[in-house]
Amino acid sequence: MGSNENYSDVVAALKELCPDAIPDYIKMIFLDTIVANPDRRTNNFGLLREVKSGKLIGLAPNFDNNMALIARGYPRNIKSQNDVLIRLFNELLGGNNNYKSYIPELTAEILRHVLSMLHMKVKSQFIVDYVMGRYGQITKE
């Protein structure tokens, strides 16, 4: 893929190489979108191979989220207006309604539960509002 960052082009390549990886790829960039991870590139995820045959079998576990969410401080643009990640993800979803079925349901309660398991002090309500605001801008219907 080189430096091509277009999600639809990545999915088209995955259709040729490893169609089973597409649902996990959609979920990965969904997560990147709602937590504002600016560091996902076409060279920043991997595929797994079956050991003996070398056949591609799926997406590798998610990695490189160290710049996401509040890693660089609390965002100032809490409404995420004109956000490029949201726009790119919605463009991908608009190209194929089946992709929307891979998006998990997310609620403020789920986020609060996850945040309650952290062993660090964060502005929980800010994070809930921020992530739910981004989630609300994703075209799910």
N, CA and C of each residue as an Amber inpcrd file, in Angstrom:
protein
   423
   0.8200000  -1.1970000   0.0000000   0.0000000   0.0000000   0.0000000
   0.8620000   1.2580000   0.0000000   2.0970000   1.1380000   0.4280000
   2.9650000   2.3120000   0.4390000   2.4250000   3.4110000   1.3270000
   2.3600000   4.6180000   0.7970000   1.9010000   5.7610000   1.5880000
   0.4210000   6.0530000   1.3800000  -0.3040000   5.1790000   0.7020000
  -1.7360000   5.3860000   0.4750000  -2.4840000   5.2090000   1.7890000
  -3.1680000   6.2520000   2.2250000  -3.8680000   6.2300000   3.5090000
  -5.3720000   6.0270000   3.3560000  -5.8540000   5.8090000   2.1390000
  -7.2830000   5.7040000   1.8970000  -7.8190000   4.3770000   2.4320000
  -8.7700000   4.4550000   3.3770000  -9.3230000   3.2460000   3.9950000
  -9.9450000   2.3150000   2.9570000 -10.6460000   2.8700000   1.9790000
 -11.2950000   2.0370000   0.9600000 -10.2630000   1.2730000   0.1380000
  -9.1380000   1.9080000  -0.1460000  -8.0790000   1.2210000  -0.8880000
  -7.4640000   0.1020000  -0.0530000  -7.3350000   0.3350000   1.2460000
  -6.8130000  -0.7090000   2.1310000  -7.7740000  -1.8950000   2.1510000
  -9.0760000  -1.6130000   2.2680000 -10.0670000  -2.6960000   2.2680000
 -10.0310000  -3.4460000   0.9400000  -9.8860000  -2.7280000  -0.1650000
  -9.7980000  -3.3860000  -1.4740000  -8.5840000  -4.3160000  -1.5290000
  -7.4650000  -3.8800000  -0.9790000  -6.2740000  -4.7370000  -0.9430000
  -6.5050000  -5.9480000  -0.0450000  -7.1650000  -5.7320000   1.0920000
  -7.4630000  -6.8560000   1.9880000  -8.4030000  -7.8560000   1.3250000
  -9.3350000  -7.3930000   0.5090000 -10.2300000  -8.3130000  -0.2120000
  -9.4270000  -9.2690000  -1.0750000  -8.3540000  -8.7670000  -1.6590000
  -7.4940000  -9.5970000  -2.5050000  -6.5840000 -10.5090000  -1.6810000
  -6.0360000  -9.9730000  -0.6020000  -5.0330000 -10.6970000   0.1820000
  -5.6070000 -11.6010000   1.2620000  -6.5940000 -11.0610000   2.0050000
  -7.1020000 -11.7700000   3.1840000  -8.4740000 -11.2120000   3.5740000
  -9.5230000 -11.6240000   2.8820000 -10.8580000 -11.0820000   3.1740000
 -11.2900000 -11.2590000   4.6280000 -10.7980000 -12.3010000   5.2880000
 -11.1730000 -12.5260000   6.6900000 -10.6680000 -11.4200000   7.6170000
  -9.7190000 -10.6230000   7.1610000  -9.1730000  -9.5390000   7.9880000
 -10.0360000  -8.2830000   7.9540000 -10.9600000  -8.1920000   7.0130000
 -11.7270000  -6.9500000   6.8380000 -12.5390000  -6.5750000   8.0770000
 -13.3090000  -7.4770000   8.6900000 -14.0650000  -7.0550000   9.8870000
 -13.1710000  -6.4930000  10.9890000 -12.0320000  -7.1330000  11.2350000
 -11.1310000  -6.6350000  12.2800000 -10.4740000  -5.3190000  11.8770000
 -10.2070000  -5.1340000  10.5900000  -9.6580000  -3.8540000  10.1280000
 -10.6760000  -2.7340000  10.3680000 -11.9320000  -2.9880000  10.0340000
 -12.9860000  -1.9870000  10.2610000 -13.0670000  -1.6620000  11.7520000
 -13.0330000  -2.6770000  12.6010000 -13.0870000  -2.4470000  14.0560000
 -11.8650000  -1.6640000  14.5430000 -10.7020000  -1.9460000  13.9740000
  -9.4890000  -1.2460000  14.3850000  -9.5760000   0.2380000  14.0440000
  -9.9960000   0.5530000  12.8200000 -10.0610000   1.9730000  12.4690000
 -11.2610000   2.6500000  13.1250000 -12.2870000   1.8770000  13.4860000
 -13.3740000   2.4320000  14.3020000 -12.8130000   2.8940000  15.6460000
 -12.0380000   2.0230000  16.2950000 -11.4310000   2.4020000  17.5700000
 -10.5250000   3.6170000  17.3920000  -9.6940000   3.5980000  16.3530000
  -8.8350000   4.7540000  16.0870000  -9.6600000   6.0310000  15.9470000
 -10.8160000   5.9140000  15.3160000 -11.6660000   7.0810000  15.0820000
 -12.2450000   7.6180000  16.3780000 -12.7880000   6.7450000  17.2250000
 -13.4510000   7.2590000  18.4340000 -12.4690000   7.7100000  19.5020000
 -11.2190000   7.2170000  19.4460000 -10.2260000   7.6630000  20.4330000
  -9.1980000   8.6110000  19.8160000  -9.4710000   9.0580000  18.5970000
  -8.6350000  10.0500000  17.9090000  -7.1680000   9.6280000  17.8340000
  -6.9400000   8.4010000  17.3750000  -5.5690000   7.9110000  17.2000000
  -5.0340000   8.4090000  15.8580000  -4.1060000   9.3550000  15.8730000
  -3.6100000   9.9170000  14.6160000  -2.5030000   9.0900000  13.9640000
  -2.1460000   7.9730000  14.5540000  -0.9280000   7.2780000  14.1510000
  -1.1570000   6.0060000  13.3480000  -2.3770000   5.7720000  12.8930000
  -2.5980000   4.5700000  12.0860000  -2.2420000   4.9010000  10.6420000
  -1.3930000   4.1020000  10.0750000  -1.0080000   4.2520000   8.6780000
  -1.1020000   2.8750000   8.0280000  -0.9740000   2.8570000   6.7230000
  -1.0460000   1.5660000   6.0410000   0.1070000   0.6520000   6.4430000
   1.1840000   1.2180000   6.9450000   2.3050000   0.3940000   7.4130000
   2.2370000   0.1470000   8.9090000   1.0980000   0.4110000   9.5170000
   1.0070000   0.3840000  10.9740000  -0.0270000  -0.6210000  11.4790000
  -0.1670000  -1.7010000  10.7710000  -0.9400000  -2.8530000  11.2280000
  -0.3770000  -4.0570000  10.4860000  -0.7240000  -5.2310000  10.9570000
  -0.1430000  -6.4100000  10.3340000  -1.1580000  -7.5050000  10.0830000
  -0.7400000  -8.4610000   9.3060000  -1.5440000  -9.6420000   9.0240000
  -0.8320000 -10.8630000   9.5840000  -1.6230000 -11.8260000  10.0130000
  -1.0810000 -13.0800000  10.5390000  -1.0770000 -14.1420000   9.4490000
  -0.0830000 -15.0120000   9.5070000   0.0160000 -16.1330000   8.5700000
  -0.0680000 -17.4510000   9.3320000  -0.6040000 -18.4400000   8.6780000
  -0.5830000 -19.7960000   9.2010000   0.8640000 -20.2780000   9.0860000
   1.3750000 -20.8650000  10.1360000   2.8040000 -21.1840000  10.2240000
   3.2710000 -22.1040000   9.0960000   2.5880000 -23.2010000   8.8840000
   3.0850000 -24.1900000   7.9270000   2.8700000 -23.7780000   6.4740000
   1.6880000 -23.2580000   6.1650000   1.3830000 -22.9520000   4.7650000
   1.7630000 -21.5330000   4.3580000   1.8580000 -20.6360000   5.3210000
   2.1240000 -19.2360000   5.0020000   0.8940000 -18.4710000   4.5630000
  -0.2510000 -19.1500000   4.5710000  -1.5030000 -18.5110000   4.1500000
  -1.8740000 -17.3920000   5.1360000  -2.3000000 -16.2520000   4.5890000
  -2.7720000 -15.1590000   5.4380000  -4.0900000 -15.5690000   6.0820000
  -4.1980000 -15.3680000   7.4040000  -5.3910000 -15.8460000   8.1150000
  -6.1680000 -14.7460000   8.8280000  -5.6130000 -13.5620000   8.9550000
  -6.3680000 -12.5030000   9.6190000  -5.4820000 -11.3480000  10.0410000
  -6.1190000 -10.3750000  10.6470000  -5.4110000  -9.1970000  11.1350000
  -4.6630000  -9.5340000  12.4180000  -3.4760000  -8.9990000  12.5510000
  -2.7070000  -9.1610000  13.7910000  -3.3880000  -8.3690000  14.9040000
  -3.1080000  -8.7050000  16.1550000  -3.6810000  -7.9260000  17.2610000
  -3.3490000  -6.4360000  17.1180000  -4.2680000  -5.6200000  17.5670000
  -4.1290000  -4.1700000  17.4660000  -2.9180000  -3.6860000  18.2710000
  -2.1850000  -2.7460000  17.7100000  -1.0360000  -2.1560000  18.3980000
  -0.8850000  -0.6990000  17.9780000  -0.0010000  -0.0030000  18.6330000
   0.3570000   1.3830000  18.3540000  -0.8080000   2.3490000  18.5620000
  -1.2900000   2.3580000  19.7750000  -2.3310000   3.3070000  20.1660000
  -1.7990000   4.3230000  21.1710000  -0.4900000   4.4530000  21.2440000
   0.1180000   5.2800000  22.2840000  -0.1100000   6.7780000  22.1120000
  -0.6290000   7.2080000  20.9660000  -0.9080000   8.6350000  20.7640000
  -2.4010000   8.9430000  20.8550000  -3.1970000   7.9660000  21.2340000
  -4.6510000   8.1090000  21.2150000  -5.2020000   8.7660000  22.4740000
  -6.4060000   9.2510000  22.3490000  -7.2370000   9.7840000  23.4250000
  -6.5490000  10.9170000  24.1770000  -6.0760000  10.6900000  25.3870000
  -5.4960000  11.7790000  26.1860000  -3.9830000  11.6520000  26.3220000
  -3.3540000  10.8680000  25.4690000  -1.9050000  10.6480000  25.5710000
  -1.1090000  11.9410000  25.4440000  -1.6550000  12.8890000  24.7160000
  -0.9690000  14.1690000  24.5190000  -1.7030000  15.2990000  25.2340000
  -2.4610000  14.9490000  26.2560000  -3.2570000  15.9330000  26.9890000
  -4.7190000  15.8430000  26.5790000  -5.5530000  16.5410000  27.2950000
  -6.9840000  16.5200000  26.9910000  -7.2560000  17.3990000  25.7750000
  -7.9880000  16.8720000  24.7910000  -8.2500000  17.6350000  23.5670000
  -9.0240000  18.9250000  23.8470000  -8.7210000  19.9350000  23.0660000
  -9.4430000  21.2080000  23.1930000 -10.7150000  21.2130000  22.3590000
 -10.6830000  20.5090000  21.2370000 -11.8330000  20.4670000  20.3350000
 -12.7150000  19.2850000  20.7280000 -13.4170000  19.4180000  21.8570000
 -14.1990000  18.2880000  22.3780000 -15.3100000  17.8730000  21.4220000
 -15.8050000  18.7790000  20.6110000 -16.8790000  18.4280000  19.6750000
 -16.3440000  17.7570000  18.4170000 -15.0410000  17.7550000  18.2510000
 -14.3900000  17.0900000  17.1100000 -14.9670000  17.5420000  15.7740000
 -15.2590000  18.8130000  15.6740000 -15.8140000  19.3430000  14.4290000
 -14.7720000  19.2720000  13.3240000 -15.2150000  18.8880000  12.1380000
 -14.3470000  18.7840000  10.9590000 -13.1680000  17.8360000  11.1800000
 -13.3820000  16.7900000  11.9330000 -12.3170000  15.8440000  12.2490000
 -12.0540000  14.9330000  11.0550000 -10.8040000  14.8550000  10.6440000
 -10.4460000  14.0720000   9.4650000 -10.6620000  12.5740000   9.6760000
 -10.3950000  12.0580000  10.8660000 -10.5920000  10.6250000  11.1070000
 -12.0620000  10.2430000  11.0050000 -12.9360000  11.0800000  11.5470000
 -14.3760000  10.8110000  11.4580000 -14.8240000  10.8740000  10.0020000
 -14.3560000  11.8750000   9.2760000 -14.7330000  12.0140000   7.8610000
 -14.2770000  10.7960000   7.0600000 -13.0220000  10.3890000   7.2330000
 -12.5040000   9.2470000   6.4780000 -13.2470000   7.9580000   6.8140000
 -13.5610000   7.7630000   8.0880000 -14.2760000   6.5510000   8.4820000
 -15.6930000   6.5570000   7.9080000 -16.3670000   7.6980000   7.9640000
 -17.7120000   7.7840000   7.3970000 -17.7010000   7.5750000   5.8840000
 -16.6620000   8.0380000   5.2150000 -16.5430000   7.7970000   3.7720000
 -16.4410000   6.2990000   3.4950000 -15.6750000   5.5940000   4.3020000
 -15.5650000   4.1470000   4.1330000 -16.9180000   3.4790000   4.3530000
 -17.6090000   3.8620000   5.4230000 -18.9090000   3.2560000   5.7150000
 -19.9200000   3.5480000   4.6220000 -19.8460000   4.7350000   4.0440000
 -20.7720000   5.1020000   2.9770000 -20.5860000   4.2740000   1.7240000
 -19.4130000   3.7030000   1.5660000 -19.1250000   2.8900000   0.3930000
 -19.6420000   1.4680000   0.4820000 -20.0300000   1.0210000   1.6770000
 -20.5130000  -0.3470000   1.8420000 -21.2930000  -0.4560000   3.1490000
 -22.6010000  -0.6030000   3.0420000 -23.4450000  -0.6810000   4.2420000
 -23.1380000  -1.8960000   5.1080000 -22.5650000  -2.9510000   4.5280000
 -22.2270000  -4.1370000   5.3230000 -21.1820000  -3.8300000   6.3860000
 -20.3160000  -2.8640000   6.1240000 -19.2690000  -2.5250000   7.0870000
 -19.8470000  -2.0150000   8.4000000 -21.0170000  -1.4160000   8.3310000
 -21.6420000  -0.8690000   9.5430000 -21.9630000  -1.9700000  10.5540000
 -22.1520000  -3.1900000  10.0690000 -22.4720000  -4.2970000  10.9780000
 -21.2810000  -4.6680000  11.8630000 -20.0880000  -4.2220000  11.5020000
 -18.8960000  -4.5240000  12.3030000 -18.6870000  -3.5290000  13.4430000
 -19.4530000  -2.4500000  13.4530000 -19.2780000  -1.4180000  14.4800000
 -19.9990000  -1.8550000  15.7440000 -19.2800000  -1.9970000  16.8390000
 -19.9400000  -2.4120000  18.0870000 -20.7820000  -1.2890000  18.6690000
 -21.7900000  -1.6770000  19.4150000 -22.5870000  -0.6840000  20.1290000
 -21.7450000  -0.1580000  21.2850000 -21.7960000   1.1350000  21.4730000
 -21.0440000   1.7650000  22.5480000 -21.9780000   2.6650000  23.3400000
 -21.9060000   2.5650000  24.6490000 -22.7250000   3.4120000  25.5140000
 -21.8290000   4.1030000  26.5390000 -22.3590000   5.1530000  27.1150000
 -21.6360000   5.8510000  28.1840000 -21.3910000   4.9060000  29.3540000
 -22.3340000   4.0090000  29.6020000 -22.1790000   3.0550000  30.7060000
 -21.0010000   2.1140000  30.4640000 -20.8580000   1.6550000  29.2300000
 -19.7210000   0.7880000  28.9000000 -18.4130000   1.5350000  29.1310000
 -18.3510000   2.7650000  28.6640000 -17.1300000   3.5600000  28.8550000
 -16.8300000   3.7780000  30.3300000 -17.8620000   4.1070000  31.1030000
 -17.6520000   4.3160000  32.5410000 -17.1150000   3.0480000  33.2060000
 -17.6470000   1.9040000  32.7950000 -17.1810000   0.6320000  33.3480000
 -15.6980000   0.4190000  33.0260000 -15.3270000   0.6380000  31.7790000
 -13.9270000   0.4780000  31.3810000 -13.0400000   1.4420000  32.1610000
 -13.4700000   2.6880000  32.2580000 -12.6800000   3.6870000  32.9910000
 -12.5440000   3.3330000  34.4690000 -13.5580000   2.6770000  35.0260000
 -13.4980000   2.3020000  36.4470000 -12.4270000   1.2460000  36.7150000
 -12.0040000   0.5490000  35.6760000 -10.9940000  -0.4900000  35.8350000
  -9.5690000   0.0330000  35.6620000  -9.4350000   1.2950000  35.2820000
  -8.0980000   1.8760000  35.1370000  -7.4740000   2.1020000  36.4990000
  -6.1940000   1.9870000  36.5380000  -5.4710000   2.2550000  37.7760000
  -4.7010000   3.5610000  37.6420000  -5.4210000   4.5660000  37.1390000
  -4.8450000   5.8990000  37.0190000  -5.9660000   6.9280000  37.0920000
  -5.6210000   8.0990000  37.5140000  -6.6160000   9.1490000  37.6620000
  -6.7850000   9.8650000  36.3210000  -8.0180000   9.8970000  35.8410000
  -8.3510000  10.5940000  34.5990000  -9.6470000  11.3640000  34.8040000
  -9.8980000  12.2800000  33.8990000 -11.1600000  13.0230000  33.9140000
 -12.2030000  12.1600000  33.1990000 -12.7990000  11.2620000  33.9600000
 -13.6750000  10.2440000  33.3740000 -14.8260000  10.8390000  32.5840000
 -15.5180000  11.8210000  33.1370000 -16.6710000  12.3770000  32.4260000
 -16.2380000  13.0560000  31.1350000 -15.0990000  13.7160000  31.1510000
 -14.5740000  14.3270000  29.9290000 -14.3520000  13.2570000  28.8620000
 -13.7140000  12.1540000  29.2520000 -13.4310000  11.0840000  28.2990000
 -14.7250000  10.4820000  27.7650000 -15.6830000  10.2430000  28.6440000
 -16.9750000   9.7060000  28.2050000 -17.6180000  10.6580000  27.2030000
 -17.6700000  11.9320000  27.5310000 -18.2910000  12.9120000  26.6330000
 -17.5520000  12.9900000  25.2990000 -16.2400000  12.9790000  25.3590000
 -15.4220000  13.0880000  24.1480000 -15.6230000  11.8780000  23.2350000
 -15.4830000  10.6900000  23.7860000 -15.6070000   9.4750000  22.9760000
 -17.0370000   9.3100000  22.4680000 -18.0240000   9.5520000  23.3170000
 -19.4160000   9.4160000  22.8740000 -19.7600000  10.4650000  21.8190000
 -19.1710000  11.6450000  21.9220000 -19.3820000  12.6660000  20.8980000
 -18.8330000  12.2290000  19.5520000 -17.6690000  11.6280000  19.5620000
 -17.0740000  11.1270000  18.3210000 -17.8900000   9.9480000  17.7810000
 -18.2940000   9.0710000  18.6800000 -19.1190000   7.9210000  18.2920000
 -20.4250000   8.3980000  17.6580000 -21.0040000   9.4400000  18.2120000
 -22.2600000   9.9690000  17.6870000 -22.1500000  10.5400000  16.2840000
 -20.9470000  10.8730000  15.8580000 -20.7520000  11.4210000  14.5170000
 -20.4940000  10.3490000  13.4600000 -20.4000000   9.1130000  13.9000000
 -20.1870000   8.0220000  12.9520000 -21.5390000   7.6180000  12.3810000
 -21.5760000   7.4830000  11.0600000 -22.8070000   7.1330000  10.3620000
 -23.0690000   5.6430000  10.5300000 -23.9630000   5.3180000  11.4660000
 -24.2200000   3.9050000  11.7670000 -25.4870000   3.3850000  11.0880000
 -26.3080000   4.2430000  10.5950000 -27.5900000   3.8140000  10.0150000
 -27.5550000   3.8490000   8.5100000
